[in-house]
């Protein structure tokens, strides 16, 4: 990330923390107050991306993956099939490892 992007991210977080609407003018004002020179495109991009979003929900969902696939698989009974596939993959991996051992040398000899 560039300095301009980081400055806009921190400015947007500050504005959200103070319950102030995220606008390009306010992002510019915070960056100027911090003494950071930013490219003029970044505040408007952040405003368009975050202006109508709930920043609090975005922050709390960081790292959370979509649960749609897991729920759909459980509802259709796909978990048993997934478990069988995993077992087959483990068998294939163990067979590959055994075949490497039969060559009489290893990578770290």
XYZ file of C-alpha atoms in Angstrom:
109
model
C 0.000 0.000 0.000
C 1.158 3.472 -0.710
C 1.327 6.245 1.860
C -1.693 7.895 0.234
C -3.787 4.753 0.613
C -2.783 4.222 4.223
C -3.487 7.841 5.088
C -6.967 7.542 3.582
C -7.626 4.271 5.412
C -6.646 5.767 8.752
C -8.646 8.914 8.012
C -11.733 6.849 7.193
C -11.301 4.878 10.423
C -10.959 8.082 12.427
C -14.087 9.523 10.823
C -16.001 6.322 11.519
C -14.815 6.257 15.124
C -16.111 9.809 15.623
C -19.440 8.966 13.890
C -18.729 11.502 11.161
C -19.817 10.777 7.572
C -16.896 9.782 5.369
C -16.416 12.410 2.676
C -13.509 13.333 0.435
C -13.238 16.792 2.003
C -12.970 15.378 5.510
C -10.381 12.791 4.445
C -8.357 15.593 2.810
C -8.665 17.730 5.941
C -7.414 14.934 8.204
C -4.499 14.161 5.913
C -3.504 17.829 5.730
C -3.737 18.105 9.511
C -1.438 15.082 9.809
C 0.989 16.598 7.323
C 0.609 13.780 4.800
C 0.558 14.586 1.105
C -1.881 12.342 -0.734
C -2.773 11.850 -4.339
C -6.080 13.576 -5.152
C -7.759 10.402 -6.431
C -7.671 8.476 -3.141
C -10.145 10.478 -1.036
C -12.809 10.304 -3.736
C -12.256 6.558 -4.203
C -12.568 5.910 -0.487
C -15.668 8.076 -0.330
C -17.300 6.131 -3.150
C -16.369 2.781 -1.598
C -17.191 3.538 2.027
C -19.714 6.366 1.857
C -22.845 4.219 1.949
C -21.367 1.201 3.777
C -21.449 0.386 7.466
C -17.746 0.580 8.258
C -18.309 -0.991 11.677
C -19.674 -4.180 10.129
C -16.780 -4.255 7.662
C -14.289 -4.014 10.505
C -15.981 -6.725 12.557
C -16.114 -9.108 9.581
C -12.403 -8.989 8.797
C -11.090 -12.516 8.431
C -14.526 -14.106 8.476
C -15.056 -16.265 5.424
C -18.380 -16.829 3.763
C -20.414 -19.514 5.476
C -22.658 -20.107 2.471
C -20.737 -23.096 1.132
C -20.578 -24.859 4.480
C -24.276 -24.373 5.179
C -25.329 -25.497 1.738
C -23.167 -28.603 1.917
C -24.584 -29.604 5.289
C -28.132 -29.024 4.167
C -27.756 -31.296 1.140
C -25.807 -34.016 2.889
C -22.613 -33.058 1.116
C -20.470 -33.477 4.206
C -20.262 -37.253 3.840
C -19.112 -36.890 0.243
C -16.562 -34.273 1.258
C -15.197 -36.563 3.969
C -14.827 -39.408 1.461
C -12.945 -37.136 -0.926
C -10.595 -36.077 1.870
C -9.888 -39.706 2.748
C -9.148 -40.493 -0.904
C -6.779 -37.522 -1.116
C -4.974 -38.653 2.024
C -4.563 -42.154 0.575
C -3.170 -40.730 -2.668
C -0.750 -38.505 -0.760
C 0.477 -41.390 1.365
C 0.964 -43.537 -1.762
C 3.011 -40.743 -3.349
C 5.160 -40.440 -0.242
C 5.791 -44.189 -0.226
C 6.824 -44.149 -3.872
C 9.413 -41.444 -3.106
C 10.860 -43.583 -0.333
C 11.316 -46.531 -2.703
C 13.842 -44.606 -4.834
C 16.546 -44.990 -2.236
C 17.323 -41.327 -1.757
C 15.636 -38.281 -0.363
C 15.802 -34.572 -0.890
C 17.832 -33.971 2.278
C 20.550 -36.679 1.877
